[in-house]
CSV table of C-alpha atoms in Angstrom, one decimal:
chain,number,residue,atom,x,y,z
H,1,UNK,CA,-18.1,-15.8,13.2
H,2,UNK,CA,-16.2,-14.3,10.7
H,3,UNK,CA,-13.5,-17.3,8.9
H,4,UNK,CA,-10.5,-14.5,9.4
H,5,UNK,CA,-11.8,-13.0,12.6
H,6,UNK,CA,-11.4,-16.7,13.6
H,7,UNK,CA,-8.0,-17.6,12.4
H,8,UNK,CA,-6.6,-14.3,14.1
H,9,UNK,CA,-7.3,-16.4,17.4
H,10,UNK,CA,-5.3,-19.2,16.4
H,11,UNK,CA,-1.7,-17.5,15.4
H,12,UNK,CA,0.2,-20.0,13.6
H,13,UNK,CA,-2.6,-22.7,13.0
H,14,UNK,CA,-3.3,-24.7,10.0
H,15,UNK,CA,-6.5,-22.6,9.2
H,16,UNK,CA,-8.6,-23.8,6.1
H,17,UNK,CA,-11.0,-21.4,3.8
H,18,UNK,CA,-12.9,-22.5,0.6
H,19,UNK,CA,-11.5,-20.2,-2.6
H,20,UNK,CA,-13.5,-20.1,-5.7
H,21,UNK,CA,-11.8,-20.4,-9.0
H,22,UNK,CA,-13.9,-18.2,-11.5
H,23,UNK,CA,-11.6,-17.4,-14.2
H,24,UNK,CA,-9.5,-20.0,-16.8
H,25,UNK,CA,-7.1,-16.9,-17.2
H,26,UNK,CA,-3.9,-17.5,-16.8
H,27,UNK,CA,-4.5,-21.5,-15.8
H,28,UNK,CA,-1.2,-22.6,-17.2
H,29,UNK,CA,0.5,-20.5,-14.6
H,30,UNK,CA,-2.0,-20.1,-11.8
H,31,UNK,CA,-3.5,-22.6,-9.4
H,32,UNK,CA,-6.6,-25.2,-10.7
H,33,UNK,CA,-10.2,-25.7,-9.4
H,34,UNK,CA,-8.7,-28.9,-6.5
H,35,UNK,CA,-5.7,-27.6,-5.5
H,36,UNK,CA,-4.9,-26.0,-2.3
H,37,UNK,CA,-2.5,-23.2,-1.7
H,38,UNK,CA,-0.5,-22.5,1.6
H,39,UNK,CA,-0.7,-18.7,2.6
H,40,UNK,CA,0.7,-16.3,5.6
H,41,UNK,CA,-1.1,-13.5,6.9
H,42,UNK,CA,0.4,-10.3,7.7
H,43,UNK,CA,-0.6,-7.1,9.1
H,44,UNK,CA,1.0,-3.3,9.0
H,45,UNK,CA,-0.9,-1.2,11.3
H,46,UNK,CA,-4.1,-3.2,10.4
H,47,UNK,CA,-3.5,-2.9,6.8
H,48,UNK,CA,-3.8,-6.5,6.4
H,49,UNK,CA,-2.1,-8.8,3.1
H,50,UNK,CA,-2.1,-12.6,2.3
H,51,UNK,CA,1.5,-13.9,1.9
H,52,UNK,CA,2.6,-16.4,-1.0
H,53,UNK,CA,5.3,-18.1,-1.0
H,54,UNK,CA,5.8,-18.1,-5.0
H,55,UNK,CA,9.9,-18.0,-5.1
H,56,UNK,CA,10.3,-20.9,-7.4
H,57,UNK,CA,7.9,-18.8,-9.5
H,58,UNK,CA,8.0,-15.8,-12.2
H,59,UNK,CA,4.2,-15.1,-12.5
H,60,UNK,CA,1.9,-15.2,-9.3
H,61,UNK,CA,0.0,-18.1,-8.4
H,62,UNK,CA,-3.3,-17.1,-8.4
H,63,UNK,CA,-5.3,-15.4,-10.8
H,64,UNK,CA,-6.6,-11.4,-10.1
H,65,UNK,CA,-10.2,-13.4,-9.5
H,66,UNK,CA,-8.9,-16.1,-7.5
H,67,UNK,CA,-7.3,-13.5,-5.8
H,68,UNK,CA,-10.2,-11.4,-4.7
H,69,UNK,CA,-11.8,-14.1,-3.4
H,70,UNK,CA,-9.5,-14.9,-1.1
H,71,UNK,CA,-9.7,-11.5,0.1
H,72,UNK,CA,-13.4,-11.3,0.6
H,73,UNK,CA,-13.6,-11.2,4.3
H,74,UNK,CA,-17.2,-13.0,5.3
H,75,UNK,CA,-16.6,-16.2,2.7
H,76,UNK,CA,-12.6,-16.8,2.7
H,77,UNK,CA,-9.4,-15.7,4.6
H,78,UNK,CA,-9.4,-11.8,4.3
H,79,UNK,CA,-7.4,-9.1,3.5
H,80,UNK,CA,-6.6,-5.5,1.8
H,81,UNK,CA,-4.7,-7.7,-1.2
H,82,UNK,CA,-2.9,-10.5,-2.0
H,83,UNK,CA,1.0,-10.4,-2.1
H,84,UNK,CA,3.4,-13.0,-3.8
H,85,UNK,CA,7.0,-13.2,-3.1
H,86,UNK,CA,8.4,-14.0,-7.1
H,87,UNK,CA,12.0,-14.8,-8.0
H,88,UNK,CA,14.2,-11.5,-9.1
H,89,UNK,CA,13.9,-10.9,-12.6
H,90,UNK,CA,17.3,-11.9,-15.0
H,91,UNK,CA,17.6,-8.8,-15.4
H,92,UNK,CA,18.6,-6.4,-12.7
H,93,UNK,CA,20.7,-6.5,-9.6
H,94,UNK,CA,17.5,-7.6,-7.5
H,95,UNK,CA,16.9,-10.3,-4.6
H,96,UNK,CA,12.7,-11.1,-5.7
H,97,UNK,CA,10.6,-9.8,-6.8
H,98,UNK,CA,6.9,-8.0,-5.5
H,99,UNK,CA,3.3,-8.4,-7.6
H,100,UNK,CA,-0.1,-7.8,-5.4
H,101,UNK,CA,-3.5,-7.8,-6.3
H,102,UNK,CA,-6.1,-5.5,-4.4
H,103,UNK,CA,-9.0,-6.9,-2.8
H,104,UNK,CA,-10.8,-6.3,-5.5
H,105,UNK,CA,-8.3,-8.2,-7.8
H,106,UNK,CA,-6.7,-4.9,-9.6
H,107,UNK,CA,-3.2,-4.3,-9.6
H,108,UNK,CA,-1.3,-1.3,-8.2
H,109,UNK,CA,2.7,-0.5,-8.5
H,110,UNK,CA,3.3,-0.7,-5.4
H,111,UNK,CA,2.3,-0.7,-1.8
H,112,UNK,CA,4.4,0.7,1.0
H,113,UNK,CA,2.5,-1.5,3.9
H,114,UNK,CA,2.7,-4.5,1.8
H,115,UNK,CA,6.4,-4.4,0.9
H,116,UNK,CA,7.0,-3.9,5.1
H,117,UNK,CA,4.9,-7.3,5.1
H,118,UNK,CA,7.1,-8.9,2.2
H,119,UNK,CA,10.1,-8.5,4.2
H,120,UNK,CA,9.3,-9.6,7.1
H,121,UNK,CA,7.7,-12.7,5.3
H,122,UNK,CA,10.8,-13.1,3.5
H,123,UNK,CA,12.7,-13.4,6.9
H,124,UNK,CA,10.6,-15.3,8.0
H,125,UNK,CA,11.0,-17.9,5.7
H,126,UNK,CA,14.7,-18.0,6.0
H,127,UNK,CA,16.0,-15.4,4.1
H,128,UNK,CA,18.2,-13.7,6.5
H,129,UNK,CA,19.5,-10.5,5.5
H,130,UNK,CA,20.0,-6.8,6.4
H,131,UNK,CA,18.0,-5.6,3.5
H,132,UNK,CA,16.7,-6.3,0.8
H,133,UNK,CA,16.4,-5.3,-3.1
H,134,UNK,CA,12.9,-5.9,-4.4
H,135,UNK,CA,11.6,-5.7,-8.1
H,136,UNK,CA,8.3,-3.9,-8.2
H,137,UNK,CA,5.9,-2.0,-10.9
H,138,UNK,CA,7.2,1.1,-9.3
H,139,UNK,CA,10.8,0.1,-9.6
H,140,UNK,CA,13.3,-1.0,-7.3
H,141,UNK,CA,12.4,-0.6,-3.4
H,142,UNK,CA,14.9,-1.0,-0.8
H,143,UNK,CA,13.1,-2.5,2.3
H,144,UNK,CA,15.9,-2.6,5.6
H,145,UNK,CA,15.2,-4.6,8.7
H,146,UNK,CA,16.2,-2.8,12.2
H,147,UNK,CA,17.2,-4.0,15.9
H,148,UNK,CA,14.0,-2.7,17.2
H,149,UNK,CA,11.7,-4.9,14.8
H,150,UNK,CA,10.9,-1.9,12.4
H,151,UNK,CA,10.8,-1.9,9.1
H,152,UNK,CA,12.3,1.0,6.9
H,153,UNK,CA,12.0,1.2,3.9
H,154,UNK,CA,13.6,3.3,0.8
H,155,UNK,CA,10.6,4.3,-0.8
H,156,UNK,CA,12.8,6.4,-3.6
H,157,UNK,CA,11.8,9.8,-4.8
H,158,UNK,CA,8.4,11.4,-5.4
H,159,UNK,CA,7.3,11.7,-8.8
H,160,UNK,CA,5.4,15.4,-8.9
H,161,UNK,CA,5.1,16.1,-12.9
H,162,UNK,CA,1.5,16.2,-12.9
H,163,UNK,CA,1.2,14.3,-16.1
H,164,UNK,CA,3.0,11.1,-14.7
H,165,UNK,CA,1.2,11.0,-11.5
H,166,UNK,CA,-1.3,10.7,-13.6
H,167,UNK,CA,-3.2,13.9,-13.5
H,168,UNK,CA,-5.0,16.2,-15.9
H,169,UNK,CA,-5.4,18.8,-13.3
H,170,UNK,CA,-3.5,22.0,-14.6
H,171,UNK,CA,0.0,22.2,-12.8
H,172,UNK,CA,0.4,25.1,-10.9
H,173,UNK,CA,3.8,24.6,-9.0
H,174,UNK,CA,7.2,24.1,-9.7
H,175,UNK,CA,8.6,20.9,-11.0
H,176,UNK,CA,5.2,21.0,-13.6
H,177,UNK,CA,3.7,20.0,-10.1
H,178,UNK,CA,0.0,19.9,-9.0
H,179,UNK,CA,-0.4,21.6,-5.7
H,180,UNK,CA,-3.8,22.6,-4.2
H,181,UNK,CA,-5.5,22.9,-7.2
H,182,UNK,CA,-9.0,23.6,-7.1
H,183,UNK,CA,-11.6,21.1,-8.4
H,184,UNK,CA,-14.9,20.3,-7.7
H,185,UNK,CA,-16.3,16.4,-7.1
H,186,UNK,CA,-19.2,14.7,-5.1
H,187,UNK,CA,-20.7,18.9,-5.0
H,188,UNK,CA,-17.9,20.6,-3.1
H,189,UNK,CA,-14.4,22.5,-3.8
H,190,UNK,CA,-11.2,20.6,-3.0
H,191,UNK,CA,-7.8,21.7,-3.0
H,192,UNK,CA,-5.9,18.7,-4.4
H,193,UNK,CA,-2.3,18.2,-4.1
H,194,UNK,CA,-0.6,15.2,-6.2
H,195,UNK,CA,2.1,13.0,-6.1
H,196,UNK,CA,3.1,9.5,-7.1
H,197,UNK,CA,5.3,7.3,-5.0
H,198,UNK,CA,4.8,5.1,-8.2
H,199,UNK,CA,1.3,5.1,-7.6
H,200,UNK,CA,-1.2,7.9,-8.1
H,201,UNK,CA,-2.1,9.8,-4.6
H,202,UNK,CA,-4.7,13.0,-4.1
H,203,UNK,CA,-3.8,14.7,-1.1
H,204,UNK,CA,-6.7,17.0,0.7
H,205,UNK,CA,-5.7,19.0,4.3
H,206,UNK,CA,-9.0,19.6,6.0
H,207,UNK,CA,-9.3,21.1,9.8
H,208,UNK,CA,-11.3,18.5,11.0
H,209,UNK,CA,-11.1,15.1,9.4
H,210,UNK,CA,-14.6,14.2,11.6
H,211,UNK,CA,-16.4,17.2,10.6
H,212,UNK,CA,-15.2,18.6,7.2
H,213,UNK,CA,-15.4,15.5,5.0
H,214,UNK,CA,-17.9,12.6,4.4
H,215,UNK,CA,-15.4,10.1,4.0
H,216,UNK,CA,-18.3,6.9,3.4
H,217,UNK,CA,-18.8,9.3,-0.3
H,218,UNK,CA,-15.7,11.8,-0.7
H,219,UNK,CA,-12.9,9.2,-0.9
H,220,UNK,CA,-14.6,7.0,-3.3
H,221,UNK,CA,-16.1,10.0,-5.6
H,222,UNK,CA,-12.6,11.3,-5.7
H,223,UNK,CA,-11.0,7.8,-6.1
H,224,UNK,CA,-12.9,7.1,-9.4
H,225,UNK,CA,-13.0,10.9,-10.6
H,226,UNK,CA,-11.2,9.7,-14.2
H,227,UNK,CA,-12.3,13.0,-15.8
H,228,UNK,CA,-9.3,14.4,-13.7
H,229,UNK,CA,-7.5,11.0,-12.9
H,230,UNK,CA,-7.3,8.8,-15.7
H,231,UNK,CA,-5.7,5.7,-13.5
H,232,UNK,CA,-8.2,6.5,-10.5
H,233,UNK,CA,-6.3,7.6,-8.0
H,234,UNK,CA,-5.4,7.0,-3.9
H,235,UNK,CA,-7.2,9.7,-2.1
H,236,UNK,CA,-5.7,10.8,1.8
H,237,UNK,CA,-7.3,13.9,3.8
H,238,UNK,CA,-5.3,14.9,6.0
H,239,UNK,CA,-4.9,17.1,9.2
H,240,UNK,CA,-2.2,18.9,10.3
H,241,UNK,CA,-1.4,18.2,14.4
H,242,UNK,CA,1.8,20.0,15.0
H,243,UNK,CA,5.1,20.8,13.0
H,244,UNK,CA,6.2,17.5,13.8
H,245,UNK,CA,2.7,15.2,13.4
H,246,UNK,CA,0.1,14.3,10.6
H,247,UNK,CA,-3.5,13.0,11.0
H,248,UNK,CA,-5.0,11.4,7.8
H,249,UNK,CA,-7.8,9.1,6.4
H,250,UNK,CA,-7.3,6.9,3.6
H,251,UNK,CA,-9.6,5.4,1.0
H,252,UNK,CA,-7.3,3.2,-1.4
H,253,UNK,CA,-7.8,2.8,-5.2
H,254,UNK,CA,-9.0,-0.8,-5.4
H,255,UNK,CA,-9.6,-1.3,-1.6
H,256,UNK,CA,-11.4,1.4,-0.1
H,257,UNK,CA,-11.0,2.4,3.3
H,258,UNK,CA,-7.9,0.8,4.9
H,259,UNK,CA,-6.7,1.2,8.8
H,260,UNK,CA,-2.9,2.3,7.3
H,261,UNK,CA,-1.4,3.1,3.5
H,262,UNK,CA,2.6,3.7,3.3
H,263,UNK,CA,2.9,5.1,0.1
H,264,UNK,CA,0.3,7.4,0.7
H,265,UNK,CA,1.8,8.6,4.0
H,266,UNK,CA,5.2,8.8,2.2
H,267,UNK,CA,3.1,11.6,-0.2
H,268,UNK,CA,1.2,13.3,2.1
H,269,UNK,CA,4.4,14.6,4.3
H,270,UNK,CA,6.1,15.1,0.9
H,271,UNK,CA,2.5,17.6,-0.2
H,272,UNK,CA,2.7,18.7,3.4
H,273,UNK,CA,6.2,20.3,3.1
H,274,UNK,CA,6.2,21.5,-0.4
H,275,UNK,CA,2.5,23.3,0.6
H,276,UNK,CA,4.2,24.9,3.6
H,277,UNK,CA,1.8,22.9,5.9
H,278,UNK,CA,5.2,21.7,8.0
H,279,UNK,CA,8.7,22.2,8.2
H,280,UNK,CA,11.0,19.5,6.5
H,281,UNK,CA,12.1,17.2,9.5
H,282,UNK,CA,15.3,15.8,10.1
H,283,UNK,CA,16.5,12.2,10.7
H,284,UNK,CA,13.7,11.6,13.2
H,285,UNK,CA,10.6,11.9,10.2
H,286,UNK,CA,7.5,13.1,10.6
H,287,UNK,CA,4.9,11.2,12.7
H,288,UNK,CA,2.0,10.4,10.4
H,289,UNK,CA,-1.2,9.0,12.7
H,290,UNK,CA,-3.5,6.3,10.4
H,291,UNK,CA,-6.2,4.5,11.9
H,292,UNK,CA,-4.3,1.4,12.5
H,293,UNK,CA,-1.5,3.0,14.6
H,294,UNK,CA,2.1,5.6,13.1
H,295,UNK,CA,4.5,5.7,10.8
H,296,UNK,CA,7.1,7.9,10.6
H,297,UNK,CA,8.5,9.6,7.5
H,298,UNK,CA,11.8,11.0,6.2
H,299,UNK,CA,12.0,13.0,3.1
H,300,UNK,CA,15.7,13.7,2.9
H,301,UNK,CA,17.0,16.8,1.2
H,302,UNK,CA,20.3,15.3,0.2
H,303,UNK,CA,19.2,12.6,-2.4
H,304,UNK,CA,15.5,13.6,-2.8
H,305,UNK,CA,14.1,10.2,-1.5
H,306,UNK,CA,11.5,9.2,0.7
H,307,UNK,CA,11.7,6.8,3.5
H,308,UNK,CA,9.4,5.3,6.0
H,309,UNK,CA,9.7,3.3,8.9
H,310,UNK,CA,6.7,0.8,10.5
H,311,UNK,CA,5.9,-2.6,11.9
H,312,UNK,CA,5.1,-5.4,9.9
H,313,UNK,CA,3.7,-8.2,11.9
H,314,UNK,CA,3.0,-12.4,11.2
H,315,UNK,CA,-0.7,-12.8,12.5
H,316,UNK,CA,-1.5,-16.6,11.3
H,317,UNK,CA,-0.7,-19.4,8.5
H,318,UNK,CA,-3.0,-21.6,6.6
H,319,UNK,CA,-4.1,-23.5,3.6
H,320,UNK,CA,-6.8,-22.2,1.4
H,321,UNK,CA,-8.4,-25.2,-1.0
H,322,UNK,CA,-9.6,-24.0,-4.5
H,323,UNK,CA,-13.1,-25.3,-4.8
């Protein structure tokens, strides 16, 4: 049986897992070959993270490699990345700060399930408040617990200048924007709508996300296309349900498919209204369907940001040992 698959069944146990430690990077600051490291696991609509606790710390715990290791999900714990809860920076009017590691031990800016999973980590370990100001890559995020054990989140505003997505695909919009441009990848003609929620995302609308896309070869073609997206980029197809509802697929730069990705949704409802795909809702979002359950999106005309509101959820504790 699978070591995570197994933990899941004991919520709250002392679980173990074996980490290798294959890098001397960073060894002044990170964790050593003999040590062991105490970790939560969280879950947003599947999209699954490994919580440190690193709050006496300004620089994660573990390296990139230690960290993809723990992520590998037939040898160690499992997960989509590895998060670490660091103290704020001097700087700034924050409360901590946010770093993660993908699974395959890059780093992104930010990560809109994750954050929802900080939070409620953060709570969790006794930091009671309403909300909370996090220092990310992507700048400040606003994460806000609710009554109804929700999670919403100020995501801020969409970054569409095609350059700073990044992009090289011509603009062709307003705002020096990038929206359903044509380009060809893996033998077939997308249109390609972009926008950065402080990471890169490539949005597709299809009419059938079983039957107009091979996901398995698409998302990962597109992902690492750098001839067009010099960071690699997030890619989400998406189909449109109703006025008021979203479908989409996601494969994730630096994790591949995932069952849920929040700053993706947040940019696909933002492509999907400035493409005329949907009207712009009003308080109540925009319900975005992922494989791992909804979120529902805001994009409010009045200060331009984006906000989303999901479930984060504790599955199990442990202690990993670095051997």
């Amino acid at each position: 049986m699978k070591v995570a698959a197994f933990l899941g069944l004991l919520p709250m146990a002392d679980a173990f897992a074996t980490l290798s430690a294959r890098t001397t990077a960073h060894r002044a600051l990170s964790a050593a070959t003999g040590d062991s490291i105490e970790f939560s696991k969280y879950e947003g609509l599947g999209n699954d993270f490994i919580l440190i606790d690193d709050r006496d710390k300004v620089s994660p715990s573990l390296t990139p490699e230690q960290s993809e290791r723990l992520c590998d999900r037939n040898f160690c714990v499992g997960g989509d990345g590895v998060v670490f809860a660091l103290k704020a920076p001097e700087e700034g009017d924050f409360d901590f700060t946010m770093r993660i590691y993908n699974s395959d031990g890059s780093e992104p800016e930010m990560c809109g399930n994750g954050i929802r999973c900080f939070a409620q980590f953060l709570q969790d370990l006794g930091e009671d408040a309403e909300s909370y100001r996090i220092n990310t890559l992507a700048g400040p995020i606003i994460p806000v617990m609710n009554s109804d054990n929700t999670i919403t989140v100020d995501m801020g505003e969409p970054i569409l200048d095609g350059p700073s997505v990044p992009t090289t695909l011509a603009p062709n919009s307003e705002h020096n924007s990038v929206l359903e441009q044509t380009h060809t990848c893996n033998g077939k003609e997308w249109k390609i709508s972009m926008v950065s929620m402080g990471n890169p995302h490539a949005i597709i609308f299809v009419d059938d996300l079983e039957n107009d896309i091979d996901f398995e070869t698409d998302g990962p073609a597109l992902e690492s296309d750098t001839s067009v997206f010099p960071a690699k980029t997030n890619v989400e197809f998406v189909q449109v349900m109703s006025p008021t509802h979203l479908k989409m697929k996601v494969w994730e730069r630096g994790a591949g498919p995932t069952l849920a990705c929040g700053t993706g949704t947040c940019a696909l409802v933002v492509a999907a209204i400035r493409a005329g795909k949907i009207p712009r809702p009003g308080k109540e979002g925009v319900r975005v369907t992922l494989p791992g359950g909804d979120l529902f999106i805001e994009w409010r005309e009045e200060n331009n940001k984006v906000y989303m509101k999901g479930p984060a959820t504790l599955s199990f504790q442990g202690k990993a040992s670095l051997k």
